[in-house]
Coordinates of C-alpha atoms in Angstrom, one line a residue:
Chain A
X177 CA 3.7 -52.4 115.1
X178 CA 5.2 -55.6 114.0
X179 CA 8.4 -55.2 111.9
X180 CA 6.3 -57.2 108.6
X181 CA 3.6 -54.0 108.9
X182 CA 3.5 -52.6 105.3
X183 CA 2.8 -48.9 106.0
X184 CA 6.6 -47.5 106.6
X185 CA 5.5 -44.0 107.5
X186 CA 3.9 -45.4 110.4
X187 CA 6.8 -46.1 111.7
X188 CA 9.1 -43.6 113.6
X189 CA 12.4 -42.7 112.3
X190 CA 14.3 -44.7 114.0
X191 CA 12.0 -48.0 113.8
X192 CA 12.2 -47.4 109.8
X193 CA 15.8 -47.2 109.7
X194 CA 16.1 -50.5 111.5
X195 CA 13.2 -51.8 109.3
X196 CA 15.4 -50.7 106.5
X197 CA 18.4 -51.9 107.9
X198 CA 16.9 -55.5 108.4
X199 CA 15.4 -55.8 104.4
X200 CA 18.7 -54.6 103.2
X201 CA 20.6 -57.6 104.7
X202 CA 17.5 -59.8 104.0
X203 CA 17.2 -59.3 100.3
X204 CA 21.4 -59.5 100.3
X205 CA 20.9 -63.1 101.9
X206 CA 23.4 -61.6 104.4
X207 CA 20.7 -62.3 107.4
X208 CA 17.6 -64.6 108.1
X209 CA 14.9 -62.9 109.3
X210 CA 13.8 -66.1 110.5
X211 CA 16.8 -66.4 112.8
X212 CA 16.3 -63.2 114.5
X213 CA 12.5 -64.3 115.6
X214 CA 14.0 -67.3 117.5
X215 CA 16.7 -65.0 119.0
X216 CA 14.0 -63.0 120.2
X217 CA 12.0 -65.4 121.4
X218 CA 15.3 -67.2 123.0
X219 CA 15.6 -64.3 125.5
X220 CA 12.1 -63.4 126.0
X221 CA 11.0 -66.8 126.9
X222 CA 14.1 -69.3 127.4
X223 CA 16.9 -67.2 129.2
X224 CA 15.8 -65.2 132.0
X225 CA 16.9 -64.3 135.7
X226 CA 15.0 -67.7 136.6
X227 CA 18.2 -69.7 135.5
X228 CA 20.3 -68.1 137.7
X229 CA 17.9 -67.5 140.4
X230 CA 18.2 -72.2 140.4
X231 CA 21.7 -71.0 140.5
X232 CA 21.9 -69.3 143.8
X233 CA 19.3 -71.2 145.3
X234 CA 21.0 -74.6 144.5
X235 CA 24.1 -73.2 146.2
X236 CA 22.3 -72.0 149.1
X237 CA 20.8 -75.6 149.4
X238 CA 23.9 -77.6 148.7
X239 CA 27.3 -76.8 150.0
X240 CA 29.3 -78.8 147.7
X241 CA 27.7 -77.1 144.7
X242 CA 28.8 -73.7 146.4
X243 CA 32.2 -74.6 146.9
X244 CA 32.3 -75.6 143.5
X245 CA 30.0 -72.2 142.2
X246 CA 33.0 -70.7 144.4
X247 CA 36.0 -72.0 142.4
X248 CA 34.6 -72.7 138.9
X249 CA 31.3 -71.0 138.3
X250 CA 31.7 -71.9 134.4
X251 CA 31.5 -75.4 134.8
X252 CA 29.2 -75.2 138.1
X253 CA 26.6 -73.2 135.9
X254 CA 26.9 -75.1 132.7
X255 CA 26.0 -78.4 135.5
X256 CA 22.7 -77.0 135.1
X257 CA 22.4 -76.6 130.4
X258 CA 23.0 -72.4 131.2
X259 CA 25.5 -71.9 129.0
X260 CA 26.0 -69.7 126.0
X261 CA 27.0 -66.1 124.5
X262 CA 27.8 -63.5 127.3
X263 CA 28.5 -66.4 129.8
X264 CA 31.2 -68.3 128.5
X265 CA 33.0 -67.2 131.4
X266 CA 31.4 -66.5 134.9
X267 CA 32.5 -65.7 137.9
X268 CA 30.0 -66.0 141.4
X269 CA 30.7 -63.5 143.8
X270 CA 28.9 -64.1 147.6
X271 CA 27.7 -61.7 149.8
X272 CA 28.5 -62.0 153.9
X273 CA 27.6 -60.4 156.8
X274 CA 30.5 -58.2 156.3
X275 CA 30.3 -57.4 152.4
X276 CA 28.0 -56.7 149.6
X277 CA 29.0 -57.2 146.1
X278 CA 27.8 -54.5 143.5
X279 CA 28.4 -55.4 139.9
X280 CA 28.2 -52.7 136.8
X281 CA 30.2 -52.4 133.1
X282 CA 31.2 -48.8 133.4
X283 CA 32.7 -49.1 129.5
X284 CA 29.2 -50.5 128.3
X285 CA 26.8 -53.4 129.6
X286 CA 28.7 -56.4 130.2
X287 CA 26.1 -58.6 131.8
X288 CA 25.6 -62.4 132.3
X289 CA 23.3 -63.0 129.6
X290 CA 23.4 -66.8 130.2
X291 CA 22.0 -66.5 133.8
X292 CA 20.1 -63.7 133.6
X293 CA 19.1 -62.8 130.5
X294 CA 19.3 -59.6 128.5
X295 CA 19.8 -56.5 131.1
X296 CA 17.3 -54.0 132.1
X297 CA 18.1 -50.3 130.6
X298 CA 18.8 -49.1 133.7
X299 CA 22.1 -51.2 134.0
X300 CA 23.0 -50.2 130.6
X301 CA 22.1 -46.1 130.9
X302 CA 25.2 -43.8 132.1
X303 CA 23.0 -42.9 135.8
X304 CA 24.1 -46.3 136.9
X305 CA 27.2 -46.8 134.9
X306 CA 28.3 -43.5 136.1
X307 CA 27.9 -43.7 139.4
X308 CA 28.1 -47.4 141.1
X309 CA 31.8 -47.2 141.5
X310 CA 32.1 -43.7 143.1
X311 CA 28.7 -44.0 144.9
X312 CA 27.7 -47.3 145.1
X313 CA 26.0 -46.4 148.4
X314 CA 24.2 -43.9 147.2
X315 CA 22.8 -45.9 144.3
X316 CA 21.5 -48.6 146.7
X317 CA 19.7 -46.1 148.2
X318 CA 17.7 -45.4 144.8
X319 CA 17.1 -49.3 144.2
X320 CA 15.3 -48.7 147.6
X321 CA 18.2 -50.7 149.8
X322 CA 20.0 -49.1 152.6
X323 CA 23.1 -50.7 153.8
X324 CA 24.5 -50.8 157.6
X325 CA 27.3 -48.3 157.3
X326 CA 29.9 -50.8 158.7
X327 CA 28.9 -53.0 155.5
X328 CA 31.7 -52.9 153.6
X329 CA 30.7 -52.3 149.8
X330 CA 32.8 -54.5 146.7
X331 CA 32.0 -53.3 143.2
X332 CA 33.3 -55.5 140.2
X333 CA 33.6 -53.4 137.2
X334 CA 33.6 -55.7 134.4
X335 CA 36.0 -54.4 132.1
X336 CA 37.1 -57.9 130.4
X337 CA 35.2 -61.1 129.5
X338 CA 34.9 -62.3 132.8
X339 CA 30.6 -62.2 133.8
X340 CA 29.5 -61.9 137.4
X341 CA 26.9 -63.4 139.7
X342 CA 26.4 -62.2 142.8
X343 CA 25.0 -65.0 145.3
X344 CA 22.9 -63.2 148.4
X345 CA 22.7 -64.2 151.6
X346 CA 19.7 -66.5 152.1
X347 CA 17.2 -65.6 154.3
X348 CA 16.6 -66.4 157.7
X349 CA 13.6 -68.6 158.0
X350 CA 14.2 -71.1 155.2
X351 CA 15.7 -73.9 157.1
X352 CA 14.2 -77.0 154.9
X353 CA 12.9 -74.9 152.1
X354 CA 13.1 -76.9 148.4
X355 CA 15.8 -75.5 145.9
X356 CA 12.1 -74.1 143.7
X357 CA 10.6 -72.8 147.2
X358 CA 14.3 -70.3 147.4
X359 CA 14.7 -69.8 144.0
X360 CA 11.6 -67.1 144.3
X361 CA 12.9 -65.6 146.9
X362 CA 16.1 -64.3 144.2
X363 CA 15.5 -61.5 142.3
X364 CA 17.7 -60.5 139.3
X365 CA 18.5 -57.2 141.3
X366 CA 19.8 -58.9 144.1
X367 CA 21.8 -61.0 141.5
X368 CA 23.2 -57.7 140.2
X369 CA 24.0 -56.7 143.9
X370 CA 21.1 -53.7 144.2
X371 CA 18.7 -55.5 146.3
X372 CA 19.1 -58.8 148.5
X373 CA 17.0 -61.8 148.6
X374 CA 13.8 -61.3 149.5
X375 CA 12.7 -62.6 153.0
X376 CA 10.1 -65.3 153.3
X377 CA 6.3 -64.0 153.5
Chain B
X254 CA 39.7 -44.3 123.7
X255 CA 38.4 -41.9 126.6
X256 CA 35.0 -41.7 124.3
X257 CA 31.4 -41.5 125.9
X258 CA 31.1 -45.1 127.1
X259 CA 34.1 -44.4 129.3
X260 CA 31.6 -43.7 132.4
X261 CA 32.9 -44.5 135.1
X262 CA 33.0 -41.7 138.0
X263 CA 31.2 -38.9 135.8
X264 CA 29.1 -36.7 137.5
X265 CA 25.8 -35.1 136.4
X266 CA 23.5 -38.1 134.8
X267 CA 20.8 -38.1 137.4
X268 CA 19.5 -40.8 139.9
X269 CA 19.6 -44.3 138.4
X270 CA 15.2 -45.0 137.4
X271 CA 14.7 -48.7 138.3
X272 CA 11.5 -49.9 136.3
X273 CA 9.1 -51.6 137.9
X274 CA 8.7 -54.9 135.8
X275 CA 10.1 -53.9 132.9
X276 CA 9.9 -55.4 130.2
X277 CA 12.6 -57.0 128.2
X278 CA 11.8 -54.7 125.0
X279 CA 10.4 -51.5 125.1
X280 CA 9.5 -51.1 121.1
X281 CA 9.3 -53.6 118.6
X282 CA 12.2 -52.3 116.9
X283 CA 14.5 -52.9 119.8
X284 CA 13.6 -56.9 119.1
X285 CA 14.4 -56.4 115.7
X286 CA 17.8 -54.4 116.4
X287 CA 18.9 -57.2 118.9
X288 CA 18.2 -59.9 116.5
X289 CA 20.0 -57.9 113.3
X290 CA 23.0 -56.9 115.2
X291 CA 23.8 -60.6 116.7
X292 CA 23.0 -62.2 112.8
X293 CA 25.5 -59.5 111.2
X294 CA 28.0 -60.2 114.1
X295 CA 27.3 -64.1 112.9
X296 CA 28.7 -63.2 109.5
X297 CA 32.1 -63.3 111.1
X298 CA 33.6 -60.0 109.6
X299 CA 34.3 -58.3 113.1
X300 CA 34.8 -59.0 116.8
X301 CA 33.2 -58.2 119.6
X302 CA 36.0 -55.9 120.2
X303 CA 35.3 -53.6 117.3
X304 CA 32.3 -53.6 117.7
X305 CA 32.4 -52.3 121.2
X306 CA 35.2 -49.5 119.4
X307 CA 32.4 -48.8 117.0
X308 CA 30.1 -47.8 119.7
X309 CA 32.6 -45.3 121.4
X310 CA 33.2 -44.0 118.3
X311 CA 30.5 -42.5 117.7
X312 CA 30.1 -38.5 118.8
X313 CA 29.8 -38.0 122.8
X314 CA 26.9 -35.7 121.5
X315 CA 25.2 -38.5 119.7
X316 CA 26.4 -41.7 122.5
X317 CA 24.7 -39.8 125.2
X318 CA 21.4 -38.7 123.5
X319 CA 20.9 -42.3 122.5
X320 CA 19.4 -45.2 124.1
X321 CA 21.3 -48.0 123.7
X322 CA 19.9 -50.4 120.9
X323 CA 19.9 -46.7 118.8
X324 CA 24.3 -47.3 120.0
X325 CA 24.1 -50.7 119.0
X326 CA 22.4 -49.7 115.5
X327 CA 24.5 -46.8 114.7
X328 CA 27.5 -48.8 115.3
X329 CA 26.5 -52.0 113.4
X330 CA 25.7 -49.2 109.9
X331 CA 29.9 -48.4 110.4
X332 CA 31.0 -51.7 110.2
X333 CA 28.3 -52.9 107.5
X334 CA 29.7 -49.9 105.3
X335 CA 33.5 -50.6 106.4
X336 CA 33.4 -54.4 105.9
X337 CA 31.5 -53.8 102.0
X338 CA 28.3 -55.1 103.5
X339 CA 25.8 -52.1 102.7
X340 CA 26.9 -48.8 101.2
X341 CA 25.9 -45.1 101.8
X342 CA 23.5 -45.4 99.2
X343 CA 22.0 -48.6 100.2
X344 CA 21.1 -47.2 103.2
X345 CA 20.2 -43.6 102.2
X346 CA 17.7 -45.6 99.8
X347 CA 16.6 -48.3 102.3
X348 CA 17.2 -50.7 99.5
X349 CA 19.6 -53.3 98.9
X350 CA 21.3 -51.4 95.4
X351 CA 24.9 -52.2 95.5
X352 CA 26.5 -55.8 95.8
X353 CA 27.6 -56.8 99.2
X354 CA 30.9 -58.6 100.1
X355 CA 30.7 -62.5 100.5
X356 CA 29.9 -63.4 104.3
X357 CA 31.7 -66.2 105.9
X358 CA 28.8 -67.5 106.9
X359 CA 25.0 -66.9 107.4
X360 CA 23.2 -67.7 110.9
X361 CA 19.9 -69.9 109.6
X362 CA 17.2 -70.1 112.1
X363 CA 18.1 -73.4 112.5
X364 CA 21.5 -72.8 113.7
X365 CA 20.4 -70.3 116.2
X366 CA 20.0 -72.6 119.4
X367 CA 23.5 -73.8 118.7
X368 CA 25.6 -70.7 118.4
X369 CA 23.7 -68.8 121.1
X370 CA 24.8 -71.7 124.0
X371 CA 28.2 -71.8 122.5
X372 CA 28.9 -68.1 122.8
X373 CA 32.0 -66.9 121.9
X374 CA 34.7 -68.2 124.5
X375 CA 37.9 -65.9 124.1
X376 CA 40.0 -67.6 127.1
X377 CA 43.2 -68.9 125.2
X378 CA 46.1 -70.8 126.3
X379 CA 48.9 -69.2 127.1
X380 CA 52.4 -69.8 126.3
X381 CA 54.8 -67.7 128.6
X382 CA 53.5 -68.1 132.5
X383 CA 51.5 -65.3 134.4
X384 CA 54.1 -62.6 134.9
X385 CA 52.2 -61.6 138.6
X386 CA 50.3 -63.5 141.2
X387 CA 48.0 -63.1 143.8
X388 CA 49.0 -60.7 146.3
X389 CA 51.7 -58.7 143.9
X390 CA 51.0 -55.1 144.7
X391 CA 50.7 -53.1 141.0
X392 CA 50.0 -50.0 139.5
X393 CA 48.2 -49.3 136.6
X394 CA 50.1 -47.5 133.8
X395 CA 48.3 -44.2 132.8
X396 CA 47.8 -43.9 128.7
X397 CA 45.6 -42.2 126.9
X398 CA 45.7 -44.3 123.6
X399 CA 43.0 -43.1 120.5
X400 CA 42.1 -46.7 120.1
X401 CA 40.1 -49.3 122.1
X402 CA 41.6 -49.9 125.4
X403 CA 39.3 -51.4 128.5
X404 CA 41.5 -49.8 131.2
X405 CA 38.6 -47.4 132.4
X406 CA 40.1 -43.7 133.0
X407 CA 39.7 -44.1 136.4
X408 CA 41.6 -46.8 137.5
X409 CA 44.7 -45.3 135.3
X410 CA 48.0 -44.6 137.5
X411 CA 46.3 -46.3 140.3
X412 CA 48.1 -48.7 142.9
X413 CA 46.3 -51.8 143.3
X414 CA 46.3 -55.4 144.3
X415 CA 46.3 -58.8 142.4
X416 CA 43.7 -60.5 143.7
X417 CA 43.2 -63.6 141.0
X418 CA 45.0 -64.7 138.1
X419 CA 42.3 -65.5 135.8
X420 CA 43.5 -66.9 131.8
X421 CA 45.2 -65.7 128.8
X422 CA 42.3 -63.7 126.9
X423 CA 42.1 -62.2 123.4
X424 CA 43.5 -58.8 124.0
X425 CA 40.7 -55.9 122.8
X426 CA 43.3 -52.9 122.4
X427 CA 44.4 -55.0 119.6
X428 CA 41.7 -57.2 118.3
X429 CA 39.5 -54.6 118.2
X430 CA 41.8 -52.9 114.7
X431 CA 42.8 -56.1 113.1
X432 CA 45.7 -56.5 114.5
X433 CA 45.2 -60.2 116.1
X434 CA 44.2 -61.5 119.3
X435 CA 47.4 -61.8 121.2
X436 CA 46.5 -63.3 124.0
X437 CA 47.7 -61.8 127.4
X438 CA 47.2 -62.9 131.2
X439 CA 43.8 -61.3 133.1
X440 CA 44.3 -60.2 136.5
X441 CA 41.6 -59.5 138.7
X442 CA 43.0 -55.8 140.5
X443 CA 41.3 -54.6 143.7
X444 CA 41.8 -51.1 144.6
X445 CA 41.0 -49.4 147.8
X446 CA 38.0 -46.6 147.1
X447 CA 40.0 -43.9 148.6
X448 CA 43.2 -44.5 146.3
X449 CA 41.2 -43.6 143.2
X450 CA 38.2 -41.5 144.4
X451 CA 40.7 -39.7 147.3
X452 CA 39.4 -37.5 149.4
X453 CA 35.6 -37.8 150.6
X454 CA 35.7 -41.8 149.4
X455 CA 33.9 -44.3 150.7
X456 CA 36.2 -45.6 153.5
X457 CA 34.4 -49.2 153.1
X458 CA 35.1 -49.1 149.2
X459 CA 36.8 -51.3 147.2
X460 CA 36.8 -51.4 143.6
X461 CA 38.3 -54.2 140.6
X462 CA 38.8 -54.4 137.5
X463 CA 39.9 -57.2 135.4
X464 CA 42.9 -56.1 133.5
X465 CA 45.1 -57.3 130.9
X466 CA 49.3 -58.1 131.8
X467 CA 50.2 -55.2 129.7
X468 CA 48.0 -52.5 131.6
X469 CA 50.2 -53.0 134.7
X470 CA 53.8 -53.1 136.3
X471 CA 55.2 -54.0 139.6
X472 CA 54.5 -51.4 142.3

């Protein structure tokens, strides 16, 4: 079904009412429907977890970019065009041997849009939102990632305008690897903090 | 408010179902609610921040059985009908019948690029210095206010720990009504798991939030 179909009662209820909604605005001049298909397209192609995936792996690969990632993720990421709405302030938060970094929006779905795109439902559903700060544990568990249980657990509930990136711990066995070699070994889970970079095949 | 979106620590939603390559939209109409609700934000009648109060607003009953771009639409219907946008009957009619207010502006296709990568920044400068600093131990006040606040229930009455100062930021409990940014400090609070979960915590837990200067006093 694409939203210029003509046969409304093909659409469910709640497609029509946003159908409606959007020809409302369109024949007030209030919106361009135009706008909304390169919007689309904008996250579905152009901003994705693969921006901030040359993110972590840039930092893995050069320490002064991590040092900088470290102090001013903002201007670090913008070194590399992500910039833009949901991302105008960022903050990178690394994982160490000691601690893993967990990030959720219990109040509604803050997420870094800029370096990883629009979130998956599961980030945005009450399940997760509910339950990563009193169970954060227990929630790795269902992502499929069981943590030592001396690893201490941080979760950043983003309950301002502040975005976060979590930056894994790169893998062992990727001593001279390119920054586009470790970039596919990051994940946007492991970016969110439920899983961890994946280890070389 | 402590409304529906106020999740954190609730019990009874079921394990978290990760999807395996999902994709970014899972209707066509989700494309179409994203794209609407980011052009009517364009307009520049509201703020993020009341739009995030519309959201809450809405019935627990309703919040809950929704998925979220159904939140997002619901919400964006209030403010088109509070800021004279659409009315009742426009929207009972699915036709555009009564005059709309004059936008400030209207996001062209052309424009799009540009106003995505500028975002919205909402850091301001700030005039009076940062009333705590790093290491200052804090507690969060406990209110219960009927409008927008992002101090999550949880982390209300809680002793904490500044762990960044971060910038002055547009201040939601305000913004979000029309009643101007004023800009506060943003701290970045850490709290041990087993001050605000208490007995049966995760002993290796810690928890922050980024609060506003006004959500906290000297401990």
């Amino acid at each position: 079904m694409s939203h210029d179909h003509d046969h409304d009662n093909e659409l469910d209820p709640f497609a029509a009412r946003v159908r409606a909604l959007e020809t409302i605005l369109t024949r007030k001049g209030l919106i361009d429907p135009a706008a909304i298909d390169i919007i689309v397209d904008t996250y579905e192609t152009k901003i994705g977890p693969r921006n901030g995936a040359r993110v972590v792996a840039k930092a893995w690969s050069d320490p002064a970019y991590a040092d900088w990632l470290k102090r001013d993720a903002t201007a670090a990421i913008e070194s590399l065009s992500y910039t833009g709405r949901q991302g105008e302030h960022m903050q990178a938060v690394f994982n160490t041997e000691e601690t893993h970094n967990l990030v959720v929006c219990t109040l509604c779905s803050c997420y870094p849009w800029s370096v990883l795109g629009l979130p998956p439902v599961w980030y945005k559903a009450p399940p997760y939102r509910s339950r990563a700060v009193i169970d954060p544990r227990g929630v790795l568990e269902e992502f499929g990632l069981t943590l030592a249980a001396t690893t201490k657990i941080r979760v950043w509930d983003s309950t301002a305008e502040l975005r976060y990136l979590v930056v894994p711990m790169r893998p062992a066995g990727t001593e001279g690897w390119s920054e586009e070699q470790l970039a596919e070994l990051v994940s946007r889970d492991a970016m969110i903090g439920t899983a961890l970079a994946r280890e070389p095949a | 408010m402590n409304g529906p979106q106020d999740l954190g620590g609730q019990m009874g939603f079921g394990p978290v179902a990760p999807e395996e390559d999902e994709p970014y939209f899972h209707a066509e109409w989700e494309k179409r609610a994203l794209g609407v609700t980011l052009c009517a934000g364009a307009m520049g009648a509201w703020n993020i921040d009341e739009s995030r109060h519309a959201r809450e607003s809405l019935h627990p009953a309703d919040y809950y059985s929704s998925s979220y771009y159904q939140i997002w639409i619901k919400a964006l219907e209030t403010l088109l009908k509070r800021h004279g946008f659409v009315s009742e009957r426009d929207l009972e009619a699915g036709e555009a019948i009564d005059k709309a207010s004059t936008p400030k502006r209207v996001l062209k296709a052309e424009n799009v690029p540009a106003v995505l990568a500028k975002g919205g920044p909402c850091n301001r400068p700030m005039a009076e210095p940062a009333r705590f600093k790093a290491g200052d131990a804090v507690r969060t006040k406990n209110f219960n206010r009927t409008g927008h606040t992002r101090l999550p229930r949880y982390a209300r009455g809680r002793q904490g720990k500044i762990e960044a100062v971060r910038e002055g930021f547009v201040f939601p409990d305000s913004n979000a009504h029309g009643q101007g940014e004023n800009p506060q400090w943003v701290y970045t609070v850490v709290f041990d798991g087993t001050e605000i979960w208490g007995e049966g915590a995760d002993p290796t837990l810690v928890i922050s939030i980024d609060a506003w200067e006004s959500y906290l006093e000297p401990a």
